[in-house]
Amino acid sequence: MKRSIKTYILAALIFLFLGVFLYFVGGDELKYQTISTEMEDASSVLPEISEGVEVRQNLIIENDILEKISIRMATYARTNTGILTLSLVDKKSGEALEQHQVDVSLLPGDTLYEWEFEEPLENCKGREMILTAGATSPAGSGITFYMNQNISDGNLSVNNEMISGIVCYSLQEKTSYWFGEYYWYIVAGLVGAVELYLLYSDWAEKKGRVTFIVHMKGIWNRYGFLIRQLVSRDFKTKYKRSALGYLWSFLNPLLSMLVQYIVFSTLFKSDIENFPVYLLTGIVLFNFFSDAVGQGLGAIVINAALITKVYVPKYIYPVTKVASSSINLLISIIPLFIVMLLTGQPFRKSLLLLPFPLICLLVFCIGMSLLLSSSMVFFRDTQYLWGIVSLAWTYATPIFYPADIIPEKFILIQKLNPMYHYIRFTRELLIAGVSPSIQEYAYCIIFSVGMLAIGALVFKKTQDKFILYI
Amino acid sequence: MIKVEHVSMKFRMANDKVMSLKEFLVAVLKRRLTYEEFQVLDDISFEVKKGEVVGIIGKNGAGKSTLLKIIAGVMKPTSGKVTANGNIVPMLELGSGFDPELNGRENIFLNGAILGYSQEFLQEKYDEILEFSELGQFIDMPIRNYSSGMMMRLAFSIATVVQPEILIVDEILAVGDEGFQNKSKARMMELMSGGTTVLFVSHSLKQIEEMCDRVIWLDNHKIKMIGETKEVCRAYEEYWMQ
């Protein structure tokens, strides 16, 4: 009884800790969704904004919080003088909300000027505001805004005179999620659900039924030693006869990154922030995936001699193959950190979330291995097919090219590619240094759990027939 | 200890064992994927008591190995039920649980784990296994360099170091040189007298007569005879005389 109370408290503490951890590391990205409104195409420019000219553009804010206004400005390809004053006024009350001054002499030609508020404006949803711009520039040395002439909605005026058109601007707004609002309720609900499950499990055990968690505990007690032995066997024998040994886990991704870096840097370098880290993240994750699945695929067939003699739950073989590949993954994370250091990439707290995409990827690989290793028993073609599929998969995943060069018609394929999500998630943690949005978490979880469910189901349905075919 | 009740095993054999997707599709398209029911075991029932040594004899293809696999739990019978109380240790074929790249010591732990021994147990028995296998300093050498005799000695030593409750032996007693053969026979005898239940398949009637308490004779997928070793062996010999 004492032991089970300990388990309850421990489980609650673990989940609470994870909840608090995610809250602080994930930060705003989990609570809010950032939306940038579409900017109209520029077809013309406004009159010059010089002394005495006042531009007014009416805006309607659609979301709770307004953070930033970006305006496309033109300089007439000359150096200008004076101060441009931007201000934001509430249309109804006339209250001045924000004001900002720009030294126009510093503006480069055709630029997207980003006016970020010091404090985001809250409670904006549905409010009408007026963006006004005036300047102290003498005529002939002022700047102006781009606009789209074709949209005439009566919201743009210069010196109180309506003109047809709309300024090329974009609003960066934020809306809070239900997820962020109810975050602590969700955490509490999860903890409650776990506790209830443990209670149920204990109750069922007394009744002589075995729940999943009790079953897993039994498996670990009985086969834990075997699992450890199999994993250490795979790991020990991987580089057994090579001179550099484990160092290869470290060198392999580094060297292949170097080759690809030299080849592709001329093609894509300018488009991608910190290309070496971008590339290496893709390589490390994808190598793990193809290695783990490639190993897991043959796990049943290779161990045929054992499977026909000794009873061991058969899924242990593919699962241990993936587990031993994951040790390699951990080693190859080291060069990733080294390259981050060398390229001056700051280590931010978002790095602490790195286990999340890795665990999701691991679960995904286990699912794939279960599926393919059972398919391999019946059709040996699986291994050759997998060779082709994994090659196609490599190219379909943005490893060395930027994700946004994918043409519109293939976007759906990209969205359905789990590897794209895992790699993108990791890159966001490492390069952008922020937690991805909550949808990205959901994608990662759905793909992993879905794949595991499919793999486990197929494996379970077919495993009794393995022995007849191996 | 072991109770086998009305066990039948049928294989559904495709005309040819379909091994590739192409073959499968071609066969399906040509509608040639006919199955043949193949009865391997037909209503087998018997009981083995604790500590008994039971031999199983019969012609090739009589279903002896299938029966052992069903008892070991690696194969599910089409119908019927097997209950076995106690941990079952199969004697593995020549090094099938070994990894050639690992050394003898690592293989003792790997193979022991596969056979279901615990870590503490193997650590405790390690010296005994090493001594019995007579491998000496070779234990630290990758076993790909072992001779087949050395490998077999190691496998035998690991499998018999415990007193398994049920030991399954599928013809592997001719191991190593004369000296080791005698030693392993002695170890088997010791195990059998020590309360281990043994199921033993062999084609060597001499071995069967030496070791078994009772014998099951499988013929044509059924039990033809079951009883005292001497009786069954005599009947079996007479059968072959004809």
XYZ file of C-alpha atoms in Angstrom:
712
model
C 0.000 0.000 0.000
C 2.795 2.363 0.955
C 4.508 1.709 -2.344
C 1.417 2.558 -4.320
C 0.917 5.861 -2.485
C 4.490 6.713 -3.394
C 3.686 5.931 -7.025
C 0.653 8.215 -6.949
C 2.602 11.111 -5.522
C 5.503 10.546 -7.883
C 3.264 10.412 -10.949
C 1.452 13.605 -9.902
C 4.746 15.378 -9.245
C 6.217 14.342 -12.593
C 3.216 15.613 -14.527
C 3.021 18.803 -12.503
C 6.707 19.404 -13.076
C 6.300 18.872 -16.828
C 3.360 21.266 -16.824
C 5.269 24.007 -15.016
C 8.379 23.350 -17.098
C 6.517 23.707 -20.383
C 4.754 26.812 -19.114
C 7.996 28.611 -18.433
C 10.098 27.311 -21.300
C 7.335 27.361 -23.901
C 6.390 30.901 -22.895
C 4.137 33.092 -24.982
C 4.186 30.780 -27.987
C 1.903 28.408 -26.135
C -0.483 31.075 -24.941
C -0.873 33.172 -28.028
C -1.063 32.685 -31.734
C 0.612 35.331 -33.839
C -1.215 36.426 -36.977
C 0.136 38.833 -39.555
C -2.404 40.384 -41.858
C -1.803 40.151 -45.576
C -0.157 43.165 -47.185
C -1.672 44.486 -50.394
C 0.489 44.489 -53.508
C 1.986 47.869 -54.270
C 0.734 49.468 -57.456
C 1.603 53.092 -56.796
C 2.778 55.525 -54.115
C 1.092 58.179 -52.005
C 1.959 61.834 -52.461
C 5.212 62.807 -50.769
C 4.879 63.074 -46.998
C 6.538 66.397 -46.271
C 5.784 69.184 -43.804
C 2.082 69.931 -43.632
C 0.980 66.681 -45.213
C -1.040 64.318 -43.054
C -1.864 60.771 -44.132
C -4.672 58.928 -42.400
C -5.430 55.266 -42.861
C -8.339 53.636 -41.014
C -7.668 50.221 -39.581
C -9.818 47.565 -38.009
C -8.056 45.288 -35.574
C -9.344 41.728 -35.681
C -7.561 40.157 -32.754
C -6.995 40.838 -29.068
C -3.500 42.175 -29.156
C -1.702 44.448 -31.608
C 2.070 44.206 -31.532
C 3.527 45.669 -34.650
C 2.647 47.649 -37.746
C 4.811 47.194 -40.828
C 4.623 49.788 -43.585
C 6.278 49.678 -46.962
C 8.070 52.965 -47.496
C 9.694 54.568 -50.539
C 12.465 57.189 -50.570
C 12.346 58.248 -54.239
C 15.875 56.837 -54.368
C 17.407 59.849 -52.609
C 18.587 60.794 -49.180
C 15.864 62.575 -47.260
C 15.812 64.662 -44.124
C 13.420 65.248 -41.275
C 11.451 63.199 -38.789
C 8.451 61.073 -39.686
C 5.876 60.794 -36.924
C 3.576 57.809 -36.883
C 0.692 57.684 -34.463
C -2.196 55.432 -33.707
C -5.480 56.916 -32.527
C -8.672 55.267 -31.371
C -11.342 56.298 -33.853
C -14.246 56.430 -31.432
C -12.716 58.182 -28.460
C -9.975 60.033 -30.280
C -7.515 58.830 -27.657
C -3.894 58.654 -28.813
C -2.690 55.114 -28.316
C 0.850 54.965 -29.638
C 3.325 57.342 -31.161
C 6.635 56.769 -32.866
C 9.256 58.852 -34.630
C 11.462 57.818 -37.508
C 14.535 59.607 -38.727
C 13.920 59.409 -42.467
C 17.565 60.068 -43.347
C 18.338 56.563 -42.100
C 15.776 54.788 -44.288
C 17.061 52.746 -47.214
C 15.009 52.807 -50.413
C 11.951 50.542 -50.767
C 11.945 49.209 -47.248
C 9.498 47.451 -45.020
C 9.565 49.577 -41.898
C 8.592 47.700 -38.759
C 7.042 49.730 -35.994
C 7.041 47.492 -32.975
C 5.243 48.813 -29.915
C 7.135 48.901 -26.658
C 4.147 47.392 -24.935
C 1.662 45.416 -27.040
C -1.765 47.040 -27.223
C -4.362 44.905 -25.554
C -8.139 44.591 -25.896
C -8.048 45.577 -29.531
C -10.494 43.098 -30.924
C -12.953 44.809 -33.286
C -11.687 48.297 -32.512
C -11.359 50.865 -35.255
C -8.169 52.880 -35.223
C -6.547 55.511 -37.334
C -2.927 55.367 -38.380
C -1.664 58.869 -39.073
C 1.648 59.938 -40.529
C 3.135 63.412 -40.697
C 6.689 64.657 -41.194
C 8.980 67.609 -40.672
C 10.737 67.058 -43.982
C 10.897 69.990 -46.377
C 9.181 69.387 -49.709
C 11.453 67.474 -52.038
C 13.220 65.562 -49.298
C 10.381 63.561 -47.723
C 9.555 59.925 -48.038
C 6.295 58.271 -48.911
C 4.321 55.024 -48.552
C 3.492 52.468 -51.176
C -0.176 51.851 -51.803
C -2.553 49.781 -53.851
C -4.701 52.039 -55.922
C -7.207 49.440 -56.960
C -8.816 49.032 -53.590
C -11.092 51.890 -52.826
C -12.857 51.557 -49.500
C -12.848 55.158 -48.356
C -10.389 54.510 -45.553
C -7.440 56.501 -46.834
C -7.164 60.266 -46.780
C -4.435 62.801 -47.297
C -4.976 66.172 -45.625
C -8.578 65.159 -44.891
C -9.232 64.448 -48.539
C -10.293 60.924 -49.438
C -8.181 59.148 -51.960
C -8.855 55.832 -53.527
C -6.358 53.244 -52.424
C -4.936 51.501 -49.400
C -1.515 51.861 -47.795
C 0.707 48.783 -48.029
C 0.769 47.820 -44.381
C 0.598 44.692 -42.346
C -0.548 44.293 -38.765
C 1.005 41.776 -36.457
C -1.687 40.686 -34.090
C -1.922 38.075 -31.428
C -4.824 36.103 -30.243
C -4.869 34.058 -27.095
C -5.644 30.409 -27.412
C -8.153 28.513 -25.430
C -5.136 26.330 -24.695
C -3.222 29.160 -23.073
C -6.261 30.430 -21.197
C -7.123 27.059 -19.750
C -3.516 25.875 -19.442
C -3.582 25.142 -15.710
C -6.963 23.446 -15.962
C -5.567 21.212 -18.689
C -2.526 20.350 -16.578
C -4.731 19.667 -13.575
C -7.007 17.537 -15.746
C -4.050 15.507 -16.990
C -2.736 14.929 -13.494
C -6.216 13.901 -12.420
C -6.544 11.515 -15.348
C -3.199 9.894 -14.564
C -4.130 9.458 -10.919
C -7.484 7.978 -11.871
C -5.792 5.582 -14.252
C -3.383 4.456 -11.538
C -6.281 3.971 -9.148
C -8.151 1.964 -11.743
C -5.050 -0.047 -12.491
C -4.561 -0.933 -8.830
C -8.199 -1.838 -8.492
C -8.059 -4.005 -11.613
C -4.935 -5.742 -10.353
C -6.729 -6.740 -7.192
C -9.502 -8.145 -9.312
C -6.924 -10.131 -11.250
C -7.076 -8.145 -14.423
C -3.983 -6.684 -15.983
C -3.980 -3.153 -17.288
C -1.491 -1.861 -19.800
C 0.776 -0.195 -17.279
C 0.935 -3.246 -15.029
C 1.651 -5.372 -18.078
C 4.506 -3.066 -19.107
C 5.933 -3.177 -15.597
C 5.838 -6.954 -15.729
C 7.564 -6.978 -19.108
C 10.285 -4.710 -17.797
C 10.826 -6.797 -14.671
C 11.056 -9.968 -16.671
C 12.742 -8.829 -19.867
C 14.514 -5.640 -18.784
C 17.842 -7.425 -18.557
C 17.377 -8.939 -22.009
C 16.432 -5.554 -23.448
C 19.556 -3.981 -21.972
C 21.690 -6.821 -23.281
C 20.264 -6.563 -26.796
C 20.711 -2.804 -26.896
C 24.280 -2.981 -25.658
C 25.009 -5.792 -28.138
C 23.834 -3.667 -31.073
C 25.740 -0.704 -29.822
C 28.953 -2.627 -29.139
C 28.967 -4.396 -32.480
C 28.075 -1.405 -34.614
C 31.614 -0.131 -35.022
C 33.346 -3.189 -33.620
C 35.976 -3.660 -36.281
C 36.512 -0.024 -37.223
C 39.549 1.827 -35.989
C 37.695 4.938 -34.858
C 34.818 3.076 -33.224
C 32.166 5.191 -31.550
C 33.835 8.278 -32.887
C 32.022 7.509 -36.140
C 28.662 8.309 -34.572
C 30.155 11.695 -33.977
C 32.094 12.155 -37.217
C 29.528 10.744 -39.604
C 26.931 13.526 -39.359
C 29.665 16.131 -39.154
C 31.397 14.994 -42.324
C 28.222 14.502 -44.310
C 27.161 17.960 -43.217
C 30.460 19.310 -44.470
C 30.001 17.705 -47.883
C 26.442 18.916 -48.231
C 27.386 22.310 -46.915
C 30.029 22.730 -49.592
C 27.662 21.496 -52.283
C 24.551 23.395 -51.307
C 25.799 26.503 -49.575
C 26.162 28.293 -52.886
C 22.583 27.407 -53.759
C 20.673 28.136 -50.593
C 22.966 29.888 -48.187
C 21.486 33.323 -48.585
C 17.932 32.165 -47.933
C 18.535 30.376 -44.688
C 19.508 31.662 -41.309
C 22.508 29.757 -39.963
C 22.728 27.218 -42.775
C 25.254 24.865 -41.067
C 22.965 24.340 -38.071
C 19.908 24.135 -40.335
C 21.586 21.451 -42.432
C 23.045 19.481 -39.547
C 19.720 19.363 -37.693
C 18.091 17.848 -40.766
C 20.924 15.387 -41.313
C 21.092 14.199 -37.706
C 17.355 13.632 -37.377
C 16.894 12.068 -40.774
C 19.931 9.805 -40.397
C 18.531 8.564 -37.123
C 15.193 7.895 -38.761
C 16.578 5.948 -41.713
C 19.096 4.083 -39.556
C 16.560 3.115 -36.893
C 13.910 2.007 -39.362
C 16.479 0.248 -41.560
C 17.705 -1.712 -38.534
C 14.264 -2.338 -37.109
C 12.985 -3.615 -40.440
C 15.104 -6.750 -40.363
C 14.843 -7.350 -36.628
C 12.411 -10.248 -36.835
C 13.976 -11.996 -39.820
C 17.514 -11.753 -38.450
C 16.511 -13.174 -35.092
C 14.621 -16.036 -36.707
C 16.784 -18.647 -34.985
C 15.846 -17.280 -31.570
C 12.211 -16.658 -32.316
C 11.675 -20.284 -33.315
C 13.265 -21.503 -30.087
C 12.670 -19.185 -27.173
C 9.534 -17.397 -26.205
C 10.211 -13.683 -25.854
C 7.583 -11.058 -26.726
C 8.531 -10.530 -30.361
C 8.169 -6.774 -30.384
C 11.218 -6.589 -28.155
C 13.461 -7.208 -31.183
C 12.419 -4.226 -33.348
C 12.036 -1.973 -30.309
C 15.560 -2.698 -29.072
C 16.965 -2.022 -32.548
C 15.403 1.435 -32.500
C 16.566 1.977 -28.936
C 20.170 1.209 -29.842
C 19.998 3.599 -32.791
C 18.797 6.264 -30.416
C 22.059 6.017 -28.461
C 23.749 6.958 -31.706
C 21.374 9.859 -32.052
C 22.408 11.137 -28.634
C 26.064 10.989 -29.629
C 25.431 12.800 -32.891
C 23.688 15.635 -31.041
C 27.135 16.604 -29.710
C 28.515 17.791 -33.082
C 25.278 19.702 -33.521
C 25.988 21.648 -30.335
C 29.582 22.159 -31.399
C 28.512 23.614 -34.735
C 26.047 25.845 -32.881
C 28.908 27.139 -30.748
C 31.175 27.682 -33.752
C 28.548 29.585 -35.711
C 27.770 31.793 -32.745
C 24.233 30.500 -32.369
C 23.063 31.491 -28.887
C 21.876 28.698 -26.599
C 18.442 29.738 -25.429
C 16.138 28.172 -22.901
C 14.054 26.704 -25.732
C 16.838 24.127 -26.054
C 15.409 22.481 -22.949
C 12.443 21.399 -25.067
C 14.688 19.371 -27.381
C 13.712 16.022 -25.784
C 10.147 16.538 -26.998
C 10.699 16.239 -30.773
C 13.320 13.538 -30.203
C 10.966 11.386 -28.145
C 8.197 11.881 -30.706
C 10.593 10.856 -33.461
C 11.658 7.816 -31.448
C 8.057 6.724 -31.006
C 7.433 7.283 -34.705
C 10.445 5.104 -35.588
C 9.215 2.344 -33.290
C 5.862 2.419 -35.071
C 7.527 2.244 -38.493
C 9.807 -0.586 -37.379
C 6.935 -2.636 -36.028
C 5.025 -2.200 -39.277
C 7.927 -2.888 -41.611
C 9.500 -5.719 -39.619
C 6.241 -7.659 -39.757
C 5.774 -6.847 -43.428
C 9.357 -8.047 -44.013
C 8.506 -11.492 -42.646
C 5.882 -12.047 -45.325
C 7.447 -10.134 -48.183
C 11.203 -9.878 -48.366
C 10.741 -7.180 -50.992
C 10.062 -4.811 -48.132
C 13.755 -4.071 -47.655
C 14.295 -3.070 -51.284
C 11.084 -1.086 -51.391
C 12.134 0.673 -48.219
C 15.429 1.613 -49.833
C 13.556 3.446 -52.574
C 10.931 4.930 -50.286
C 13.511 6.275 -47.874
C 15.408 7.848 -50.770
C 12.248 9.589 -51.970
C 11.526 10.562 -48.391
C 14.960 12.169 -48.061
C 14.264 14.435 -50.997
C 10.706 15.187 -49.918
C 11.979 16.449 -46.577
C 13.589 19.879 -46.426
C 16.982 18.758 -45.159
C 19.285 20.840 -47.298
C 16.779 23.143 -48.985
C 14.514 25.778 -47.464
C 11.049 24.502 -46.603
C 9.265 27.255 -48.507
C 10.578 26.393 -51.982
C 8.050 23.588 -52.196
C 5.496 24.474 -54.903
C 1.933 25.128 -53.819
C 0.568 21.867 -55.223
C 2.914 19.748 -53.097
C 2.245 21.611 -49.862
C -0.169 18.946 -48.727
C 2.496 16.254 -49.087
C 4.839 18.345 -47.013
C 2.240 18.877 -44.315
C 1.614 15.145 -44.161
C 5.312 14.348 -43.913
C 6.018 13.657 -40.244
C 9.765 14.086 -40.701
C 9.148 17.630 -41.903
C 7.373 18.419 -38.649
C 9.994 16.838 -36.383
C 12.844 18.572 -38.181
C 11.035 21.890 -38.336
C 10.210 21.679 -34.648
C 13.837 21.042 -33.761
C 15.095 23.831 -35.983
C 12.734 26.275 -34.384
C 14.101 25.355 -30.980
C 17.729 25.581 -32.072
C 17.807 28.423 -34.580
C 14.819 30.647 -33.866
C 15.233 29.951 -30.172
C 11.524 29.920 -29.416
C 9.040 27.208 -28.713
C 6.918 26.347 -31.768
C 3.203 26.978 -31.591
C 0.925 24.520 -29.873
C -0.288 23.128 -33.225
C 3.239 21.927 -33.927
C 3.228 19.997 -30.659
C -0.070 18.480 -31.677
C 1.222 17.467 -35.131
C 4.270 15.770 -33.614
C 2.197 13.861 -31.078
C -0.479 12.842 -33.571
C 2.022 11.496 -36.102
C 3.974 9.526 -33.479
C 1.023 8.060 -31.684
C -0.769 7.350 -34.963
C 2.215 5.526 -36.437
C 2.776 3.579 -33.232
C -0.863 2.533 -33.179
C -0.785 1.356 -36.806
C 2.519 -0.460 -36.335
C 1.466 -2.118 -33.106
C -1.869 -3.203 -34.548
C -0.344 -4.789 -37.655
C 2.369 -6.430 -35.575
C -0.104 -7.824 -33.100
C -2.380 -9.189 -35.807
C 0.400 -10.942 -37.679
C 2.901 -12.000 -35.025
C 1.494 -15.478 -34.487
C 2.132 -16.281 -38.117
C 5.757 -15.100 -38.128
C 7.096 -18.475 -37.159
C 5.578 -20.094 -40.224
C 7.391 -17.748 -42.576
C 10.819 -17.136 -41.090
C 4.012 -30.032 -14.862
C 3.343 -30.084 -18.572
C -0.126 -30.841 -19.747
C -0.871 -31.168 -23.434
C -4.570 -31.389 -24.233
C -5.947 -32.221 -27.648
C -3.339 -30.237 -29.474
C -3.728 -30.069 -33.225
C -1.651 -28.050 -35.595
C -2.568 -27.321 -39.155
C -0.469 -25.345 -41.543
C -2.100 -23.597 -44.382
C 0.482 -24.048 -47.051
C 0.294 -22.072 -50.217
C 1.306 -24.135 -53.219
C 4.628 -22.504 -53.006
C 5.837 -20.521 -50.086
C 5.182 -17.030 -51.338
C 8.145 -14.933 -50.393
C 7.789 -11.768 -52.387
C 5.108 -9.279 -53.179
C 5.463 -9.927 -56.886
C 5.010 -13.659 -56.478
C 2.012 -13.026 -54.277
C 0.347 -10.651 -56.721
C 1.057 -12.885 -59.684
C -0.365 -15.854 -57.843
C -3.471 -13.934 -56.812
C -4.012 -12.629 -60.328
C -3.628 -16.059 -61.842
C -5.906 -17.414 -59.147
C -3.312 -19.956 -58.370
C -3.009 -19.132 -54.740
C -4.684 -22.278 -53.581
C -3.954 -23.406 -50.113
C -3.352 -26.867 -48.952
C -4.228 -27.805 -45.440
C -1.422 -29.697 -43.911
C -1.933 -31.459 -40.646
C 1.231 -31.620 -38.579
C -0.198 -32.685 -35.269
C -3.516 -34.371 -34.806
C -5.157 -34.414 -31.402
C -2.126 -34.970 -29.197
C -2.707 -35.339 -25.475
C -0.287 -36.354 -22.772
C 1.056 -35.278 -19.439
C 4.564 -35.027 -18.123
C 5.133 -35.063 -14.390
C 7.699 -33.035 -12.561
C 11.184 -34.473 -12.839
C 10.355 -36.884 -15.586
C 12.597 -37.275 -18.604
C 10.501 -37.894 -21.636
C 11.921 -38.796 -25.027
C 10.117 -38.123 -28.267
C 10.881 -40.343 -31.233
C 9.484 -40.739 -34.696
C 10.254 -40.466 -38.364
C 11.428 -37.283 -39.968
C 8.445 -35.009 -40.423
C 6.374 -36.734 -37.782
C 5.893 -33.431 -35.961
C 8.422 -33.775 -33.124
C 9.971 -30.342 -33.481
C 6.604 -28.682 -33.958
C 5.408 -30.270 -30.738
C 8.444 -28.932 -28.881
C 7.864 -25.463 -30.310
C 4.269 -25.505 -29.159
C 5.296 -26.564 -25.675
C 7.989 -23.875 -25.576
C 5.302 -21.308 -26.425
C 6.879 -20.012 -29.628
C 4.103 -21.460 -31.770
C 0.397 -21.368 -31.148
C -1.538 -24.568 -31.817
C -4.525 -24.409 -34.161
C -6.604 -25.991 -31.453
C -6.005 -27.475 -28.046
C -4.118 -26.232 -25.052
C -0.723 -26.560 -23.450
C -0.108 -25.702 -19.834
C 3.408 -25.677 -18.491
C 4.303 -24.591 -14.975
C 7.815 -23.336 -14.627
C 10.405 -21.618 -16.714
C 11.226 -23.367 -19.938
C 14.792 -23.292 -21.153
C 15.408 -24.514 -24.645
C 18.829 -25.770 -25.575
C 19.687 -23.543 -28.508
C 21.195 -24.879 -31.681
C 24.849 -24.247 -32.230
C 25.308 -20.688 -31.080
C 22.041 -19.309 -32.446
C 21.806 -16.856 -29.587
C 25.387 -15.734 -29.953
C 26.749 -12.655 -31.580
C 30.005 -13.433 -33.393
C 31.452 -9.982 -32.790
C 31.170 -10.102 -29.023
C 33.608 -11.964 -26.848
C 32.753 -15.069 -24.857
C 32.078 -13.183 -21.674
C 29.638 -10.768 -23.308
C 27.974 -13.681 -25.043
C 27.418 -15.466 -21.764
C 25.362 -12.510 -20.585
C 23.562 -12.032 -23.900
C 22.692 -15.678 -24.284
C 21.782 -15.991 -20.627
C 19.423 -13.031 -20.957
C 17.767 -14.626 -23.971
C 17.248 -17.797 -21.984
C 15.557 -15.754 -19.293
C 18.217 -15.700 -16.566
C 18.611 -12.650 -14.388
C 21.708 -10.498 -14.245
C 22.508 -11.349 -10.632
C 22.189 -15.017 -11.363
C 24.580 -14.849 -14.309
C 27.135 -12.845 -12.363
C 27.016 -15.399 -9.612
C 27.321 -18.345 -11.973
C 29.806 -16.779 -14.369
C 32.839 -18.611 -12.956
C 31.019 -21.889 -12.990
C 30.025 -21.439 -16.645
C 33.562 -20.492 -17.582
C 35.023 -23.445 -15.782
C 32.587 -25.929 -17.237
C 33.115 -24.666 -20.777
C 36.910 -25.141 -20.442
C 37.460 -22.001 -22.503
C 39.966 -20.390 -20.149
C 41.617 -17.310 -21.588
C 39.691 -17.641 -24.870
C 36.703 -16.178 -23.078
C 37.933 -12.670 -23.903
C 38.199 -13.374 -27.606
C 35.430 -12.520 -30.097
C 33.638 -15.772 -30.666
C 33.846 -15.501 -34.428
C 37.317 -16.939 -33.845
C 35.983 -19.925 -31.893
C 35.876 -23.393 -33.310
C 32.441 -24.923 -33.518
C 33.354 -27.203 -30.640
C 34.294 -24.268 -28.437
C 31.092 -22.477 -29.314
C 28.999 -25.511 -28.532
C 30.743 -26.042 -25.226
C 29.916 -22.484 -24.275
C 26.282 -22.848 -25.350
C 25.892 -26.076 -23.427
C 27.477 -24.608 -20.324
C 25.142 -21.630 -20.338
C 22.003 -23.649 -20.939
C 22.666 -26.143 -18.184
C 24.140 -23.932 -15.510
C 20.731 -23.429 -14.003
C 18.408 -26.028 -12.814
C 15.728 -25.057 -15.288
C 12.350 -26.379 -14.363
C 11.748 -27.566 -17.897
C 14.563 -28.209 -20.337
C 13.888 -28.776 -23.993
C 16.577 -30.565 -25.956
C 16.351 -31.005 -29.717
C 19.212 -33.357 -30.614
C 22.389 -31.698 -29.634
C 24.215 -33.997 -27.386
C 27.134 -34.885 -29.630
C 29.221 -31.934 -28.590
C 32.958 -31.509 -28.504
C 35.542 -34.193 -27.948
C 35.102 -37.448 -26.124
C 35.975 -35.825 -22.817
C 33.424 -33.056 -23.100
C 30.790 -35.463 -24.380
C 31.140 -37.532 -21.240
C 31.106 -34.427 -19.109
C 27.984 -33.068 -20.756
C 26.255 -36.394 -20.491
C 27.096 -36.410 -16.805
C 25.715 -32.891 -16.467
C 22.499 -33.932 -18.190
C 22.184 -36.897 -15.868
C 22.760 -34.615 -12.911
C 20.082 -32.229 -14.119
C 17.626 -35.020 -14.663
C 18.160 -36.496 -11.256
C 17.913 -33.025 -9.759
C 14.239 -32.663 -10.510
C 14.356 -30.973 -13.893
C 11.699 -32.030 -16.319
C 13.273 -32.796 -19.654
C 11.761 -33.170 -23.079
C 14.228 -34.788 -25.357
C 14.024 -35.349 -29.087
C 16.554 -37.664 -30.653
C 17.034 -40.107 -33.459
C 19.539 -42.013 -31.430
C 17.685 -44.799 -29.693
C 20.788 -45.486 -27.653
C 20.651 -42.049 -26.063
C 16.942 -42.325 -25.491
C 17.269 -45.659 -23.790
C 20.052 -44.369 -21.594
C 18.315 -41.258 -20.406
C 14.564 -41.365 -20.619
C 11.934 -42.555 -18.179
C 9.173 -42.582 -20.719
C 8.975 -42.285 -24.479
C 6.382 -40.826 -26.820
C 6.387 -42.238 -30.322
C 4.892 -39.915 -32.879
C 3.890 -41.398 -36.179
C 1.820 -39.903 -38.907
C 1.109 -36.816 -36.777
C -0.478 -38.816 -34.000
C 0.752 -40.525 -30.901
C 1.388 -44.087 -31.949
C 2.605 -45.251 -28.628
C 3.387 -43.844 -25.234
C 4.882 -45.731 -22.342
C 7.943 -47.166 -20.653
C 11.183 -46.567 -22.502
C 12.001 -50.220 -23.097
C 8.614 -51.167 -24.480
C 8.351 -48.254 -26.851
C 11.901 -48.591 -28.062
C 11.421 -52.271 -28.773
C 8.236 -51.598 -30.723
C 9.952 -48.811 -32.596
C 12.853 -51.058 -33.536
C 10.486 -53.764 -34.707
C 8.629 -51.220 -36.792
C 11.831 -50.326 -38.592
C 12.766 -53.975 -39.086
C 9.716 -54.553 -41.203
